[in-house]
Tab-separated table of C-alpha atoms in Angstrom:
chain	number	residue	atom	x	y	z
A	1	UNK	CA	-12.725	7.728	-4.773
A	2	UNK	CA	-11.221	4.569	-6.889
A	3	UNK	CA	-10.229	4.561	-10.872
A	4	UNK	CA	-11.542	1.370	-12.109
A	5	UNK	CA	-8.445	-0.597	-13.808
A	6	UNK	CA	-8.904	-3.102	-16.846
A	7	UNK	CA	-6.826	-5.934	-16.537
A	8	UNK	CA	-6.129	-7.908	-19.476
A	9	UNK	CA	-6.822	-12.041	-19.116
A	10	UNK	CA	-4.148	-12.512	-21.809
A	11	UNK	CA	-0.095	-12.160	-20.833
A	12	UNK	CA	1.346	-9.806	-23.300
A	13	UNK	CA	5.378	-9.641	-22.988
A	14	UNK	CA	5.213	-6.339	-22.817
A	15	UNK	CA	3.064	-3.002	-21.805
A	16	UNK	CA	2.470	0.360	-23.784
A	17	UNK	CA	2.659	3.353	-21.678
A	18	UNK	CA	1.762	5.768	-23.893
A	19	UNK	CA	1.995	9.446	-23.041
A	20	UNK	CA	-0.840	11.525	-24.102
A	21	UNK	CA	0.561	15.336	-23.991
A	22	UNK	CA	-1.373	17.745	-25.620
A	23	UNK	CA	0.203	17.518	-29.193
A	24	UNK	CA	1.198	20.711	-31.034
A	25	UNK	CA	0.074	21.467	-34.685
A	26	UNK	CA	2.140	19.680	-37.092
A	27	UNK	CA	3.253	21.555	-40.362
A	28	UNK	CA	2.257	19.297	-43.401
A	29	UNK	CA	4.812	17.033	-44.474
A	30	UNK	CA	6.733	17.414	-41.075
A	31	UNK	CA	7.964	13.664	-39.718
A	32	UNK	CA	5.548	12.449	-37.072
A	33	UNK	CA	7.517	10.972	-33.962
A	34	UNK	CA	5.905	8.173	-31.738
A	35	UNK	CA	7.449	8.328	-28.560
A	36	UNK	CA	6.204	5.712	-26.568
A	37	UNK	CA	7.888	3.966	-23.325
A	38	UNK	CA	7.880	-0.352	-23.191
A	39	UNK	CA	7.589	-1.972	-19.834
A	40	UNK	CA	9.034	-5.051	-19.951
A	41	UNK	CA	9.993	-8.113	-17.089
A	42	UNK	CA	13.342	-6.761	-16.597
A	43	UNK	CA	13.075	-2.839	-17.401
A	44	UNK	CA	12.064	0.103	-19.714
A	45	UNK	CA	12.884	0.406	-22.913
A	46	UNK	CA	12.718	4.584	-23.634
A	47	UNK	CA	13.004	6.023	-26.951
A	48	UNK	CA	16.051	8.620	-27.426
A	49	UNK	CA	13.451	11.523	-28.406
A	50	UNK	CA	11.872	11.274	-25.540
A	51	UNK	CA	10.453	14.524	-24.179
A	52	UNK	CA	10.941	15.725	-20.388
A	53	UNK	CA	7.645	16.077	-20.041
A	54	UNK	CA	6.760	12.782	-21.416
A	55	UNK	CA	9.400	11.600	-19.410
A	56	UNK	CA	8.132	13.358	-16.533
A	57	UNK	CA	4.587	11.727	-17.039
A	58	UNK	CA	5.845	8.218	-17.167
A	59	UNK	CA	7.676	8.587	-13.875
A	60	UNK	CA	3.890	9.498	-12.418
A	61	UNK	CA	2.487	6.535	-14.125
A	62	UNK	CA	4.933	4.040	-13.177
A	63	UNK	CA	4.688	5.347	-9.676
A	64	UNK	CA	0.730	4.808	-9.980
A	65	UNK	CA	1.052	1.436	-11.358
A	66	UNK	CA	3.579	0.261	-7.992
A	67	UNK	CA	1.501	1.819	-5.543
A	68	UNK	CA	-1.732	0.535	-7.104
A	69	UNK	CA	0.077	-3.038	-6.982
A	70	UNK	CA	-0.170	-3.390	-3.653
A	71	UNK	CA	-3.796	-2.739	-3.078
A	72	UNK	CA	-4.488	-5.494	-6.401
A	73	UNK	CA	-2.243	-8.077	-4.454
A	74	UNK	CA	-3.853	-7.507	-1.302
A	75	UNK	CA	-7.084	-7.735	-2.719
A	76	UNK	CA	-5.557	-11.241	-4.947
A	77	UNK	CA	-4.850	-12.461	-1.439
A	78	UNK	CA	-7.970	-11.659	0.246
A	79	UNK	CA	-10.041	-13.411	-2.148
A	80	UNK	CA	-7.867	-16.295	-2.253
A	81	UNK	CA	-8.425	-16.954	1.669
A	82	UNK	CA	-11.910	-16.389	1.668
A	83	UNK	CA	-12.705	-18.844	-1.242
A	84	UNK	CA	-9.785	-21.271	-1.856
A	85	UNK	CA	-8.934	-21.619	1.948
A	86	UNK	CA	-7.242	-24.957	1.107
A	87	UNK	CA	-5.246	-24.072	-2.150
A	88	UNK	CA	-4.123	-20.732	-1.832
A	89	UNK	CA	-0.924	-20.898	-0.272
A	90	UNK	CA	0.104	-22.813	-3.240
A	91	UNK	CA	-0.651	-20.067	-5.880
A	92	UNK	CA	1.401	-17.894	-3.764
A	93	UNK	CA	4.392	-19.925	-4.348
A	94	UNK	CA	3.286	-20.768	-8.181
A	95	UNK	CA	3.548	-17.279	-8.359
A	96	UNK	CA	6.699	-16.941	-6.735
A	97	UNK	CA	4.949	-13.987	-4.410
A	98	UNK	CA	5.983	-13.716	-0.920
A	99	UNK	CA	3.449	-14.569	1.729
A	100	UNK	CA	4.248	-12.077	4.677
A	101	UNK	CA	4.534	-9.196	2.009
A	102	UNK	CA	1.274	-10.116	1.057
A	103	UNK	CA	-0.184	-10.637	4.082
A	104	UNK	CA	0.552	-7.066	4.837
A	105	UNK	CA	-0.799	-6.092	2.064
A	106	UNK	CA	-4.008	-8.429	2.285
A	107	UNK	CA	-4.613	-6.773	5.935
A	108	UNK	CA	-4.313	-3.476	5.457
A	109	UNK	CA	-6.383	-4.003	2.305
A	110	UNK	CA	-9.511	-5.963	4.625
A	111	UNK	CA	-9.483	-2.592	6.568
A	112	UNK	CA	-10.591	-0.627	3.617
A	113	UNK	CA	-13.643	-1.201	1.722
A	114	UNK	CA	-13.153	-0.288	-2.291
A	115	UNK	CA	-15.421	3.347	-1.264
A	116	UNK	CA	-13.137	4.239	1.728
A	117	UNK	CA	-9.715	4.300	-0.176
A	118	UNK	CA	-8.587	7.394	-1.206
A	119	UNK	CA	-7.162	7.600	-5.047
A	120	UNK	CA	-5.585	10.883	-3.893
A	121	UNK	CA	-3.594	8.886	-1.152
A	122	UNK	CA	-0.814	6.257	-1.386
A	123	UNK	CA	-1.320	2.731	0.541
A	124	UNK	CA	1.234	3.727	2.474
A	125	UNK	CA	-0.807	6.414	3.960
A	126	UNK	CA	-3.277	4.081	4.675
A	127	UNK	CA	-0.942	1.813	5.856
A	128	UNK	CA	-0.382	4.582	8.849
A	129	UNK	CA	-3.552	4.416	9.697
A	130	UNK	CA	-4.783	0.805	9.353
A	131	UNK	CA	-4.869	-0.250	13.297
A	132	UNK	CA	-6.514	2.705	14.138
A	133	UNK	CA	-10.511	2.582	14.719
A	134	UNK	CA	-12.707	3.120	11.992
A	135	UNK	CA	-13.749	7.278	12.591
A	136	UNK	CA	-10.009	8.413	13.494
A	137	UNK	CA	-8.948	6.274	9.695
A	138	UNK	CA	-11.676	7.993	8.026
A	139	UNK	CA	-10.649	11.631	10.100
A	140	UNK	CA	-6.663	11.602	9.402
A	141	UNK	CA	-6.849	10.371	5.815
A	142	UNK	CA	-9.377	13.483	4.953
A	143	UNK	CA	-6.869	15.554	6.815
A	144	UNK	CA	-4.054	14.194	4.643
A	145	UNK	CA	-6.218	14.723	1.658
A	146	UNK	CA	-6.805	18.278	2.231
A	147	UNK	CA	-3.972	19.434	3.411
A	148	UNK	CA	-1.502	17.277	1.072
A	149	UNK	CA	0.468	15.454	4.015
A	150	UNK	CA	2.989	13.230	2.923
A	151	UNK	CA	3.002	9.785	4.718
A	152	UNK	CA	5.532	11.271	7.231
A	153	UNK	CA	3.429	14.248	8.066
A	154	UNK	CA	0.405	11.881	8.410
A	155	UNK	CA	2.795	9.467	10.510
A	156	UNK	CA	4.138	12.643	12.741
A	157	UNK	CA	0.333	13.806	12.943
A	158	UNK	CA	-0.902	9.817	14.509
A	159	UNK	CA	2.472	10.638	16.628
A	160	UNK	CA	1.487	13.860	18.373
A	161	UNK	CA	-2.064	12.285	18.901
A	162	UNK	CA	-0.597	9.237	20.119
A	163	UNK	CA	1.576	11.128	22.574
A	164	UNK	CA	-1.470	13.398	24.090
A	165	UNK	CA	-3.657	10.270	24.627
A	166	UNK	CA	-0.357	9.122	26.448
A	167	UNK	CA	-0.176	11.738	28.546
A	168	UNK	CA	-3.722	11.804	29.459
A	169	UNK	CA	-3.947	8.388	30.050
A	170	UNK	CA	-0.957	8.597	32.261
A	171	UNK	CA	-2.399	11.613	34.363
A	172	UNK	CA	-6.040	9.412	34.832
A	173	UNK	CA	-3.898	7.080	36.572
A	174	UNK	CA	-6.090	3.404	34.881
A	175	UNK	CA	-3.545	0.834	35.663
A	176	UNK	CA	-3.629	0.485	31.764
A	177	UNK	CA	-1.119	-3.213	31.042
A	178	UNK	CA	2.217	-2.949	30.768
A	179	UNK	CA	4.401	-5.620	29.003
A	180	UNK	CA	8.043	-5.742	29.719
A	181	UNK	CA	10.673	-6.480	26.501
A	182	UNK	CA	13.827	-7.357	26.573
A	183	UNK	CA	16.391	-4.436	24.844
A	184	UNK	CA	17.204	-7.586	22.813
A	185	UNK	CA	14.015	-8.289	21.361
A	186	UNK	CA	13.192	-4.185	21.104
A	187	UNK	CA	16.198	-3.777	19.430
A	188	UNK	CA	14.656	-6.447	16.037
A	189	UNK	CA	11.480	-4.954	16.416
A	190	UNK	CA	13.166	-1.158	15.816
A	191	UNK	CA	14.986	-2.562	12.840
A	192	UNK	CA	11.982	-4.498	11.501
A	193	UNK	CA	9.618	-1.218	12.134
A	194	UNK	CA	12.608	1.128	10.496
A	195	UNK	CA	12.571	-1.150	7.062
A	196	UNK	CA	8.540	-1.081	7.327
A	197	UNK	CA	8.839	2.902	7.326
A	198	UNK	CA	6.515	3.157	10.109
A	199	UNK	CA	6.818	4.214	13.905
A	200	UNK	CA	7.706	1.723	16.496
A	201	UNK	CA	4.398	1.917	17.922
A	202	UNK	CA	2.335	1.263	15.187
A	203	UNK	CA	4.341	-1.532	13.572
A	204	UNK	CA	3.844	-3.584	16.784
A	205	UNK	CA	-0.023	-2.832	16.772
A	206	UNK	CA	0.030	-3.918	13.081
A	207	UNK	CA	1.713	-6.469	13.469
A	208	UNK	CA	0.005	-7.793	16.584
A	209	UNK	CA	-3.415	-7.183	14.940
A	210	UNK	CA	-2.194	-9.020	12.310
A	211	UNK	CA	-1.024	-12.181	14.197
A	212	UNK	CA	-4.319	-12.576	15.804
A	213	UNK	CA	-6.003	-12.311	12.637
A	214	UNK	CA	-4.493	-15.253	11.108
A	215	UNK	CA	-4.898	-16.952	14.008
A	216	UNK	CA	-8.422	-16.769	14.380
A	217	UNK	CA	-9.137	-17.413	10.514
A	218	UNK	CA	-7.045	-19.982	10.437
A	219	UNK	CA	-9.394	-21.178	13.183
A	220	UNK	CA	-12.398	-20.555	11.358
A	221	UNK	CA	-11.499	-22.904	8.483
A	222	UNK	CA	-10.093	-25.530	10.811
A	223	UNK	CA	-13.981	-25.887	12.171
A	224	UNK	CA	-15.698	-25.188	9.166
């Protein structure tokens, strides 16, 4: 389900995307163009000629390359814990990365082995579906697959499940916990789950899952 990705060990100032359109025939003696976008540090660099549909294509590719980010830094982040426990915090800053983005990342990328992310997904929709047990993950993602959800649709789709569990558990009557929250304090967690583009409910499982994560391998290496 994964492209393999080649990453280079030398830094190169700047990055070829290079479109690969089928090319028309070419009359002889006709001027060859070579349109070719440059990523740089601080922005593109597109060629006047530029076609739409080359222009089109690099849109997809740059899109790729963010979404695909997250799941390398995440990754970065998880093998920087597990093997340089005592050091790792200080790449983070050497790399001028921030630690809860990538702790975010780094979780939702532990809940996915390489063979259970879908290439046809974003993280995002995995994201949706990270504190979730293992079967309904693998379920809802297919689903999304198949039928082309969006991250909202998927999110609206955990929603309505989510709301029929509710209900049911509601009707059985099991003295389930209840925590009470201050409007106050719901009030940041709205805002912080509205800028995470996820529901309420899920950001504070997340995030909660997350906590006690940390906690407990931050544990781990304390007694090892």
């Amino acid at each position: 389900m994964t492209n393999a990705v080649r990453l280079d060990q030398q830094d190169t100032p700047t990055t070829t995307l290079r479109p690969t359109p089928a090319q028309p025939r070419r009359s002889p003696g006709a001027p060859q163009t070579h349109e070719q976008v440059l990523m740089t540090r601080v922005g593109l660099q597109i060629p006047p000629g530029l076609s739409f549909s080359d222009w089109e294509r690099t849109g997809r590719r740059l899109s790729d390359i963010v979404d695909s980010s997250a799941w390398w830094l995440g990754d970065w982040l998880v093998y920087g814990k597990k093997n340089y426990a005592d050091r790792y915090h200080r790449a983070i800053q050497a790399a001028g990365l921030r630690y809860q983005t990538l702790r975010n990342y780094a979780w939702v990328a532990r809940q996915f082995d390489l063979e259970r992310r879908r290439s046809e997904l974003t993280f995002q929709h995995h994201t949706e579906v990270a504190s979730l047990p293992l079967d309904e993950q693998d379920r809802l993602l297919d689903q999304a697959v198949r039928e082309e959800w969006t991250t909202k649709q998927l999110r609206s789709a955990i929603q309505l499940e989510r709301t029929g569990s509710t209900k049911q558990e509601r009707s059985a009557d099991d003295g389930g916990s209840r925590i009470e929250v201050p409007n106050s304090r719901l009030g940041t967690w709205q805002r912080a789950a509205a800028c995470s583009g996820v529901e309420l409910a899920n950001w504070v499982l997340t995030t909660l899952d997350q906590a006690a994560e940390e906690v407990l391998n931050e544990r781990v290496v304390q007694t090892a």
